[in-house]
Short mmCIF file of C-alpha atoms in Angstrom, two decimals:
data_model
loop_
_atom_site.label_atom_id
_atom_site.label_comp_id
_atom_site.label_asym_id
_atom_site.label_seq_id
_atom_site.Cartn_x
_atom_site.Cartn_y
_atom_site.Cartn_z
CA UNK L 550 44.34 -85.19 -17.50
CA UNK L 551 43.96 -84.80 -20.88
CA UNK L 552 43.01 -80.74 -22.06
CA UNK L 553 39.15 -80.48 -23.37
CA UNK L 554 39.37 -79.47 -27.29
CA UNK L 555 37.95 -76.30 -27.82
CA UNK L 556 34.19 -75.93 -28.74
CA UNK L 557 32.25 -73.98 -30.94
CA UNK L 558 29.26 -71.43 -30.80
CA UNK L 559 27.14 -70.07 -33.47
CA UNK L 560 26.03 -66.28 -33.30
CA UNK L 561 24.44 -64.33 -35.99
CA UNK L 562 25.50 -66.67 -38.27
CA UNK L 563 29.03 -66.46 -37.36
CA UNK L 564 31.59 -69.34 -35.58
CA UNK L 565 33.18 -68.69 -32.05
CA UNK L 566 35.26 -70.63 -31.09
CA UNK L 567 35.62 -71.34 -27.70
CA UNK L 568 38.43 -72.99 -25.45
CA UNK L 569 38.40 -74.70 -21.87
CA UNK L 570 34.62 -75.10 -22.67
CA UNK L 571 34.17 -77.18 -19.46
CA UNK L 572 35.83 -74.51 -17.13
CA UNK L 573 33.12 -73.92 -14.15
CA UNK L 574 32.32 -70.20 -14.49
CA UNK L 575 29.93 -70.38 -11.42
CA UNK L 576 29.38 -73.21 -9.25
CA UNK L 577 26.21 -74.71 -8.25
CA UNK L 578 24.05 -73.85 -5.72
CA UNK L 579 20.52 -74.42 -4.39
CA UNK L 580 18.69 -72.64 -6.60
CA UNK L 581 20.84 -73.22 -9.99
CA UNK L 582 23.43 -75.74 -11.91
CA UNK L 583 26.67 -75.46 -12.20
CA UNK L 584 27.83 -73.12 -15.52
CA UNK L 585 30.51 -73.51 -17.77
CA UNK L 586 31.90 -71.52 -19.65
CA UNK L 587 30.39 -72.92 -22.90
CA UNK L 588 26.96 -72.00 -20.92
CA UNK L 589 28.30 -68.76 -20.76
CA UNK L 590 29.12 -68.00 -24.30
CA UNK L 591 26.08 -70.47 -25.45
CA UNK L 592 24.05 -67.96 -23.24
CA UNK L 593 25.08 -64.95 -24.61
CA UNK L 594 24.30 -66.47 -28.22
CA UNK L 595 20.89 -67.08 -27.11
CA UNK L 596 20.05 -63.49 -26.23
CA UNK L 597 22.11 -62.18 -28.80
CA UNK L 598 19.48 -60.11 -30.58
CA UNK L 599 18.19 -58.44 -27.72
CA UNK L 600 21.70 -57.61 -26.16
CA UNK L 601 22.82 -56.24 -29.53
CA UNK L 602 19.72 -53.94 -29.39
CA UNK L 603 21.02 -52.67 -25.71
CA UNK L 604 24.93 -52.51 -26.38
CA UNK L 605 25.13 -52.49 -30.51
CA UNK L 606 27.10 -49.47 -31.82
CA UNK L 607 28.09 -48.62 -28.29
CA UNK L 608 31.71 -48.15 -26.77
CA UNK L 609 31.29 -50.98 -24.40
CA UNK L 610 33.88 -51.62 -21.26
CA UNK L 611 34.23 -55.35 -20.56
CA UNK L 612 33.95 -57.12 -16.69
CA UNK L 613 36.00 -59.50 -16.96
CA UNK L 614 36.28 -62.88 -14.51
CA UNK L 615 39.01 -65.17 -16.56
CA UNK L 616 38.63 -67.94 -13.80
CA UNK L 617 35.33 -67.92 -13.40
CA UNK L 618 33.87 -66.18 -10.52
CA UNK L 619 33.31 -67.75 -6.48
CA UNK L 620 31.43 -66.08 -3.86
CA UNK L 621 33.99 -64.06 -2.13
CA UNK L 622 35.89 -62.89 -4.78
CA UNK L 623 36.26 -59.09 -5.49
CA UNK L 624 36.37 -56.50 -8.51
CA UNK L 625 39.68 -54.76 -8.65
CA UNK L 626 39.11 -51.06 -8.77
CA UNK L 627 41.95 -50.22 -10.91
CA UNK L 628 43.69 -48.23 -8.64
CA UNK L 629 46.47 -51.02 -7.77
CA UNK L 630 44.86 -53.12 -5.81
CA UNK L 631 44.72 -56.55 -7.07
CA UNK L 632 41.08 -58.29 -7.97
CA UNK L 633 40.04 -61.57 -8.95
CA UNK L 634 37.90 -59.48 -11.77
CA UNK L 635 38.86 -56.53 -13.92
CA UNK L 636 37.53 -53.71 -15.83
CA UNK L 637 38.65 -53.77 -19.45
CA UNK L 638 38.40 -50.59 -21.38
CA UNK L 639 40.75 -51.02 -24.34
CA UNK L 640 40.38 -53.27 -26.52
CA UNK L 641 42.39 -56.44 -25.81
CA UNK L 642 44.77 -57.40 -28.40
CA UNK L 643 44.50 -60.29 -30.84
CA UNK L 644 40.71 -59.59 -31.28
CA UNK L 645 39.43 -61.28 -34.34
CA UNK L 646 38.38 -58.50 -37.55
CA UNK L 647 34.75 -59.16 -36.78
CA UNK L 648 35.53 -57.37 -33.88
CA UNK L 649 34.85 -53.55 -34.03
CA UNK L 650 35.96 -50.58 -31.93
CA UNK L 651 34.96 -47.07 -31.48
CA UNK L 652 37.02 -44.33 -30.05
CA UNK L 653 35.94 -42.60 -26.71
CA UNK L 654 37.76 -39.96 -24.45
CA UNK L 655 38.08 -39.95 -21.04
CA UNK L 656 37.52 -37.34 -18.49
CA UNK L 657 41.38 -37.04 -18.14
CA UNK L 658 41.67 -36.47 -21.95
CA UNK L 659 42.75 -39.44 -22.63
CA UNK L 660 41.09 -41.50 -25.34
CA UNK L 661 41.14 -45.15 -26.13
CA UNK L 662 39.81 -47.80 -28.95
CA UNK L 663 36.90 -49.67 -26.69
CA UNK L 664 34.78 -52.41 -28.01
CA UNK L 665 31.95 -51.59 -30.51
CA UNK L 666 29.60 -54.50 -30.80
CA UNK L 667 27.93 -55.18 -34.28
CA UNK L 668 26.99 -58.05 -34.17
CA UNK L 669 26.42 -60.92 -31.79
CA UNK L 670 29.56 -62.71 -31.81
CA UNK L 671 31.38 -60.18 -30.60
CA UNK L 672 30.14 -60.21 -27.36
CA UNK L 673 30.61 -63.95 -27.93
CA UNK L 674 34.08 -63.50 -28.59
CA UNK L 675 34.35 -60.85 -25.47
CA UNK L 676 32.76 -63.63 -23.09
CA UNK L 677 35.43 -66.20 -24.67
CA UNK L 678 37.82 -64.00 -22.97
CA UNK L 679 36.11 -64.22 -19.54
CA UNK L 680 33.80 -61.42 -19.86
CA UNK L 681 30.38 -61.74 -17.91
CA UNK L 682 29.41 -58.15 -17.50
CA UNK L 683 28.82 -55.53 -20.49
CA UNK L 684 29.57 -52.19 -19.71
CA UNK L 685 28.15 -49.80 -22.28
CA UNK L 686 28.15 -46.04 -22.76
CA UNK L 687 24.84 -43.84 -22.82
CA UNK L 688 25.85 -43.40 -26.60
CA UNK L 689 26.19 -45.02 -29.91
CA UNK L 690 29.24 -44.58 -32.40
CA UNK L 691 28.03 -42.01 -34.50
CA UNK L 692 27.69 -39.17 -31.37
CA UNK L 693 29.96 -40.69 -29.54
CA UNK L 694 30.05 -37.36 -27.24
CA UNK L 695 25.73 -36.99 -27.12
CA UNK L 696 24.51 -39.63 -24.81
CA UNK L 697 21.04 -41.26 -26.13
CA UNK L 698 20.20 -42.75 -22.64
CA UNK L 699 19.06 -40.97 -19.29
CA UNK L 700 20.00 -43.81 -16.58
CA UNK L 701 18.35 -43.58 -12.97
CA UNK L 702 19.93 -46.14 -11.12
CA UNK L 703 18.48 -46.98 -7.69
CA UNK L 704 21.13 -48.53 -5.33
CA UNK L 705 19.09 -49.90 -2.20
CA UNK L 706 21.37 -48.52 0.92
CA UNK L 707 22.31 -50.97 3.97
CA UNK L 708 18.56 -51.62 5.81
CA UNK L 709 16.64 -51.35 2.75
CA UNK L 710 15.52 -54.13 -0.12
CA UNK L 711 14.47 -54.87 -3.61
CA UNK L 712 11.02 -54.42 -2.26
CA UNK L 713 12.00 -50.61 -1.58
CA UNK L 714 13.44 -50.56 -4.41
CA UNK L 715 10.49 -51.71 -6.46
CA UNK L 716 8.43 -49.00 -4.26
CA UNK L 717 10.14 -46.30 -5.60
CA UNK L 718 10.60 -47.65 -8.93
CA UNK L 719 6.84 -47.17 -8.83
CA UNK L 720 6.85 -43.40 -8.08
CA UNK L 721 9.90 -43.35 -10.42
CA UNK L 722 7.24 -44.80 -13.55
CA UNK L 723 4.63 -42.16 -12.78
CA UNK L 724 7.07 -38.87 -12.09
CA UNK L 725 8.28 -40.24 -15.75
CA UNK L 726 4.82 -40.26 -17.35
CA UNK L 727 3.60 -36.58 -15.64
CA UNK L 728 6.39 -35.19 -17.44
CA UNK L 729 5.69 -37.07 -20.59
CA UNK L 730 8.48 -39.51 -21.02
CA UNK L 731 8.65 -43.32 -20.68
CA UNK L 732 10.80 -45.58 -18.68
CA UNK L 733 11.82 -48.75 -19.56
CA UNK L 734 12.89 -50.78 -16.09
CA UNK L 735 15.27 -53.88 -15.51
CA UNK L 736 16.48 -55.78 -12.33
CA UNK L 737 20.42 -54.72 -11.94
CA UNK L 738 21.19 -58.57 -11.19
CA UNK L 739 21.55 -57.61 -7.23
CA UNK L 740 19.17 -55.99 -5.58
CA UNK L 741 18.35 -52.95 -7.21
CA UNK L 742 16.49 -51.55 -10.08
CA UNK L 743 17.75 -49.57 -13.48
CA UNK L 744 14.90 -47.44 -14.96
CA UNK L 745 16.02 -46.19 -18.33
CA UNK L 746 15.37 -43.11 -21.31
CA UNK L 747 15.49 -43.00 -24.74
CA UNK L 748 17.14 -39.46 -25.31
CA UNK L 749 17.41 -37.43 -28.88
CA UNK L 750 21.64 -37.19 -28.91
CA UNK L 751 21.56 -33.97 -28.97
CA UNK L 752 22.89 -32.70 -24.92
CA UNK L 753 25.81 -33.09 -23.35
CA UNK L 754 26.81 -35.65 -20.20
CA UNK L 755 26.91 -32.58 -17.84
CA UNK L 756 23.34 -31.95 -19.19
CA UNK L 757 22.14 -35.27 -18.81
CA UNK L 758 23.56 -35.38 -14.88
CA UNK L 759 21.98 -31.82 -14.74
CA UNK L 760 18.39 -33.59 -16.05
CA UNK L 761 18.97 -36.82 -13.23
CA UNK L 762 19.96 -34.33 -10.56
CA UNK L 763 16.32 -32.34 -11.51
CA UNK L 764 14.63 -36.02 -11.50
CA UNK L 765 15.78 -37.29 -8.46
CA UNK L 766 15.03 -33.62 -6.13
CA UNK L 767 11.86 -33.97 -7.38
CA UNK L 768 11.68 -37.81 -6.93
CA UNK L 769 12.93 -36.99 -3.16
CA UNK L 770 10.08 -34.55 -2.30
CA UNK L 771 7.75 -37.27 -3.55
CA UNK L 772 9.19 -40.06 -1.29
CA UNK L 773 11.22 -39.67 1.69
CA UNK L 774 12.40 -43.03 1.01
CA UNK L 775 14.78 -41.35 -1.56
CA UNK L 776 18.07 -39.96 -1.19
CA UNK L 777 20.50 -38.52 -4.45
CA UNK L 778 23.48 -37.73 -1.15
CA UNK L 779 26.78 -38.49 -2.41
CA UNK L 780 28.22 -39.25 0.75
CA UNK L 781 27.32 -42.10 2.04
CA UNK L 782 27.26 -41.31 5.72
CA UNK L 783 24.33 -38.89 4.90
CA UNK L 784 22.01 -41.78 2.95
CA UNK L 785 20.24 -43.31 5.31
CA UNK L 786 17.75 -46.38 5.32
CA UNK L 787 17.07 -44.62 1.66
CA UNK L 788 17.16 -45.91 -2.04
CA UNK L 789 19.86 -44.24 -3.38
CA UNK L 790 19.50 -42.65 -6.84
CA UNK L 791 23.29 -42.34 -8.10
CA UNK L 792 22.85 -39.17 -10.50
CA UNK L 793 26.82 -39.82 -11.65
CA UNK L 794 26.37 -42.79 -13.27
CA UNK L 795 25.13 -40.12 -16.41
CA UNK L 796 28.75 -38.64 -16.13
CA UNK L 797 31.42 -39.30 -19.30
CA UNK L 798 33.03 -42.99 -18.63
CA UNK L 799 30.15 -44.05 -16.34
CA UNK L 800 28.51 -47.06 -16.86
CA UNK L 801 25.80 -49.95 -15.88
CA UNK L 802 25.77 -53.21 -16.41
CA UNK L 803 23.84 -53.54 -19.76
CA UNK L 804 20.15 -55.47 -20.38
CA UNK L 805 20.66 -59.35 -20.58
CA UNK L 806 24.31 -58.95 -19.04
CA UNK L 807 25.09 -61.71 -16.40
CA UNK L 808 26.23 -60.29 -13.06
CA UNK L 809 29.00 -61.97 -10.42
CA UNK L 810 26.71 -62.89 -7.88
CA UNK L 811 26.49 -66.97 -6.74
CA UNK L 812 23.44 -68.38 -9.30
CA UNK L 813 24.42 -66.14 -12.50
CA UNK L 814 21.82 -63.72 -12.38
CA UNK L 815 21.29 -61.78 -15.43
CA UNK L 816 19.97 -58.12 -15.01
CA UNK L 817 16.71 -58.55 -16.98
CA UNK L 818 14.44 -55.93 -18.83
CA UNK L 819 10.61 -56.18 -17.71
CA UNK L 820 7.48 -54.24 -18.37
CA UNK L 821 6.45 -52.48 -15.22
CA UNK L 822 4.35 -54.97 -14.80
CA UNK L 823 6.42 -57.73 -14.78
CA UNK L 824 8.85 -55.68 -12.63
CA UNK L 825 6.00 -55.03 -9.77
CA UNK L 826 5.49 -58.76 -9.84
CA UNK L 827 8.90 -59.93 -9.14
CA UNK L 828 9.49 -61.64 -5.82
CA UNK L 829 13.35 -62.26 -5.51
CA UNK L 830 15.37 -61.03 -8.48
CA UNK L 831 17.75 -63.82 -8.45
CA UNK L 832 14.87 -65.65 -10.51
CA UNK L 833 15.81 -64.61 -13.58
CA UNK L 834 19.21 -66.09 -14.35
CA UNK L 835 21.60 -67.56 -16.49
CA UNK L 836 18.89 -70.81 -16.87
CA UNK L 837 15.96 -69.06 -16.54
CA UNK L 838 15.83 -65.85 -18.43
CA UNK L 839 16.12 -67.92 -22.17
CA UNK L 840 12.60 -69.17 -21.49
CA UNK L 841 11.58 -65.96 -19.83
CA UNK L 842 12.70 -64.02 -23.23
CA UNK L 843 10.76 -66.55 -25.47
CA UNK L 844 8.08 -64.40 -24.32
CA UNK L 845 9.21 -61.48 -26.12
CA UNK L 846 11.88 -58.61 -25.14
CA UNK L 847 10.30 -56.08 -22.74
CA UNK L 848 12.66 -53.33 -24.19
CA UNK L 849 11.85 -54.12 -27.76
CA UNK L 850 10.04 -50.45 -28.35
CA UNK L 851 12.66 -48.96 -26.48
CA UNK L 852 14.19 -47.23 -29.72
CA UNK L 853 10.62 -46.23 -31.50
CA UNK L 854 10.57 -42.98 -29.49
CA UNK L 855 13.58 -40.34 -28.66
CA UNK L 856 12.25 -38.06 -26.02
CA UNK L 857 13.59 -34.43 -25.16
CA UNK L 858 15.36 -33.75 -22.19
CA UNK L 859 13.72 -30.19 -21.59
CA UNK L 860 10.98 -31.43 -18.65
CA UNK L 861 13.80 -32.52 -16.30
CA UNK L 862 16.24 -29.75 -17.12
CA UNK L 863 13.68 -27.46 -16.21
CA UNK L 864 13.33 -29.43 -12.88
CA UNK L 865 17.21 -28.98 -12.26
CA UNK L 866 16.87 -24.78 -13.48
CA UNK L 867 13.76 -24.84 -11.00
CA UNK L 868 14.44 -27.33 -7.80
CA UNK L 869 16.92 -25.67 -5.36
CA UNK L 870 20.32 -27.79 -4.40
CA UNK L 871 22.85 -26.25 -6.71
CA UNK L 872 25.72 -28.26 -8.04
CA UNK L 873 26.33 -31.49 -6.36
CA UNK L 874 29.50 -33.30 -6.07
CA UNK L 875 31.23 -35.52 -8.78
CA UNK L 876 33.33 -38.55 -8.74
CA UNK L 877 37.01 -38.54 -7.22
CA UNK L 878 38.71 -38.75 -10.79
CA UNK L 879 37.40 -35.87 -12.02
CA UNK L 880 38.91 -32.66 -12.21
CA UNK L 881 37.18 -29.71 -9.39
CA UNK L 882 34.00 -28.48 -11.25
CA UNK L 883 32.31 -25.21 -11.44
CA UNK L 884 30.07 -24.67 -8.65
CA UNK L 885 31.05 -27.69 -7.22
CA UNK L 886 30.72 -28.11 -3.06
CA UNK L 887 33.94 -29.27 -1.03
CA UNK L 888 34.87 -33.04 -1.60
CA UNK L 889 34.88 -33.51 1.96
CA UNK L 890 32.98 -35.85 4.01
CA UNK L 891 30.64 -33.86 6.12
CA UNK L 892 31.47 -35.14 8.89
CA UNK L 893 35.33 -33.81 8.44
CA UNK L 894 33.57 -30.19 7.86
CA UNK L 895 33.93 -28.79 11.88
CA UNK L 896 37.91 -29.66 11.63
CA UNK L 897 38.67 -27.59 8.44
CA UNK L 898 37.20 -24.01 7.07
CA UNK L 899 36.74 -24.30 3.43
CA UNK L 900 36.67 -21.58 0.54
CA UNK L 901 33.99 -21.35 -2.29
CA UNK L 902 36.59 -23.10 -4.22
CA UNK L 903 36.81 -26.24 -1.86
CA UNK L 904 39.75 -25.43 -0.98
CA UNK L 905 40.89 -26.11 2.74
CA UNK L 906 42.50 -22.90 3.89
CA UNK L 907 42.46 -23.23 8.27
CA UNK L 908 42.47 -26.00 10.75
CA UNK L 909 40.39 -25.09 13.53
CA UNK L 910 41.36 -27.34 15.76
CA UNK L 911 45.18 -26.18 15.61
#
């Protein structure tokens, strides 16, 4: 069979070309066609503007799915297992000049040259390389180390739904406005909700965790439908509001980015709203949201006002809970509890350093 010549797709002006255009990216099912992956990069062209206004000037990680993606398939974690999709972080090599990068460190120390979108056929370009997902940072290139977005991300847990979700994204909206700051909401592409913050850059990633932790105790004495428990065995029928994803290296799936889900849904920005009107997010997808945006983008004031983080650091200074527990990777933090699964407490005594110094079972 002969080999499909490459196509082409214009984006802000600027070629892209594109091989395999024909290759199925997702394949069809009741609800939506079949995609290519000249859909793909055609889509991405289409909401250029608007994605550029979510991920432009940002060190952005790419989720990449070079085959396409199939129900079934799984995300490699990075830590050697192998995965039909990857995480990209460094730039790949043999990216066109168009192609910008800005330099980001790690919490290891490690730093790395990670895609800087400045224009639209960039992301083009990254989707080209089998990129569905855009990973961005909270920050732009300039302050590279002061994010600009607070990010509450609420995770429905196993017995709850989007329509819990949208619940407390409803309590989330007025907590917000009492303390004087707007949210601007999106679907994540799944089942749950991403309410975001325009932030001045001008605090740190441990301040901005510090400022979600405040948020969601004071979210969780609102609605008992709530949880911010890292452990998972501890969560409940509960929304869970991940107060991590604000960490250094911690990312969501931007505005307008498809997601690897059968249908190519697309987590979509919406008024409030738009957002309490939405039956089943997997609506707004791939074929849909074009016509959906020809309405206007929901997030298009997002940048008109940069608010100050002081009303939910004084919730954190004020709300008791301490220190809560970070992410695996990361180095033992000040004030940090144990990283140990509560339920492995009653086998092991542990210092105020979380260390385990007695067995007592032995």
């Amino acid at each position: 069979m002969a080999k499909t010549p490459a196509a082409t797709v214009t984006a802000g002006g600027r070629e892209v070309r594109v091989s395999s255009p024909d290759r199925v990216i997702y394949e069809a099912t009741e609800r939506t066609p079949e995609v290519t992956k000249l859909d793909v990069c055609t889509f991405f062209a289409t909401v250029g503007e608007p994605l550029m206004r979510a991920v432009g000037e940002r060190p952005t990680a790419l989720e990449r799915w070079p085959d396409g993606y199939r129900e079934g398939m799984r995300l490699s974690t990075g830590y050697g297992d192998d995965g039909d999709g990857f995480y990209q972080k460094r730039l790949p090599k043999g990216a066109p000049d168009f192609v910008e990068t800005a330099r980001i460190t790690f919490p290891s120390g490690r730093t790395a040259e990670e895609l800087c979108p400045t224009e639209p056929a960039a992301l083009v370009w990254a989707a080209q390389m089998g990129a569905l997902t855009f990973h961005p940072w909270p920050v732009r290139r300039p302050a590279v180390d002061h994010p600009d977005e607070l990010r509450l991300d609420l995770d429905p847990q196993p017995g709850t739904t989007f329509a819990d979700a949208q619940r407390v994204a409803a309590v989330v909206r007025e907590l917000l406005e009492e303390l004087g700051l707007r949210g601007y909401p999106k679907t994540s592409g799944n089942r749950g909700i991403h309410v975001y913050v325009r932030l001045e850059p001008r605090w740190t990633f441990d301040e901005v965790r510090h400022a979600a932790i405040g948020f969601g105790r004071e979210l969780e004495r609102r609605d008992d439908g709530v949880t911010t428990e890292w452990w998972k065995e501890l969560r409940g029928e509960r929304i869970f509001l991940d107060v991590n994803q604000n960490l250094r290296d911690r990312t969501i799936a931007s505005a307008w980015s498809l997601r690897p889900r059968p249908g190519a849904p697309v987590s979509t920005p919406m008024t409030w709203e738009q957002l309490a009107d939405v039956r089943d997010p997997r609506d707004f997808n791939l074929a849909t949201v074009p016509d959906y945006l020809a309405d206007g983008d929901p997030w298009a004031g997002m940048d008109d006002t940069a608010y100050a983080l002081d009303p939910l650091l004084a919730l954190w200074e004020t709300l008791p809970g301490g220190e809560m527990n970070f992410p695996p990777d990361y180095p033992k933090m000040p004030g940090e509890p144990p990283r140990v699964q509560p339920s492995k407490k009653v086998a092991a005594h542990w210092d105020e350093d979380g260390n385990r110094v007695e067995d007592q079972r032995a």
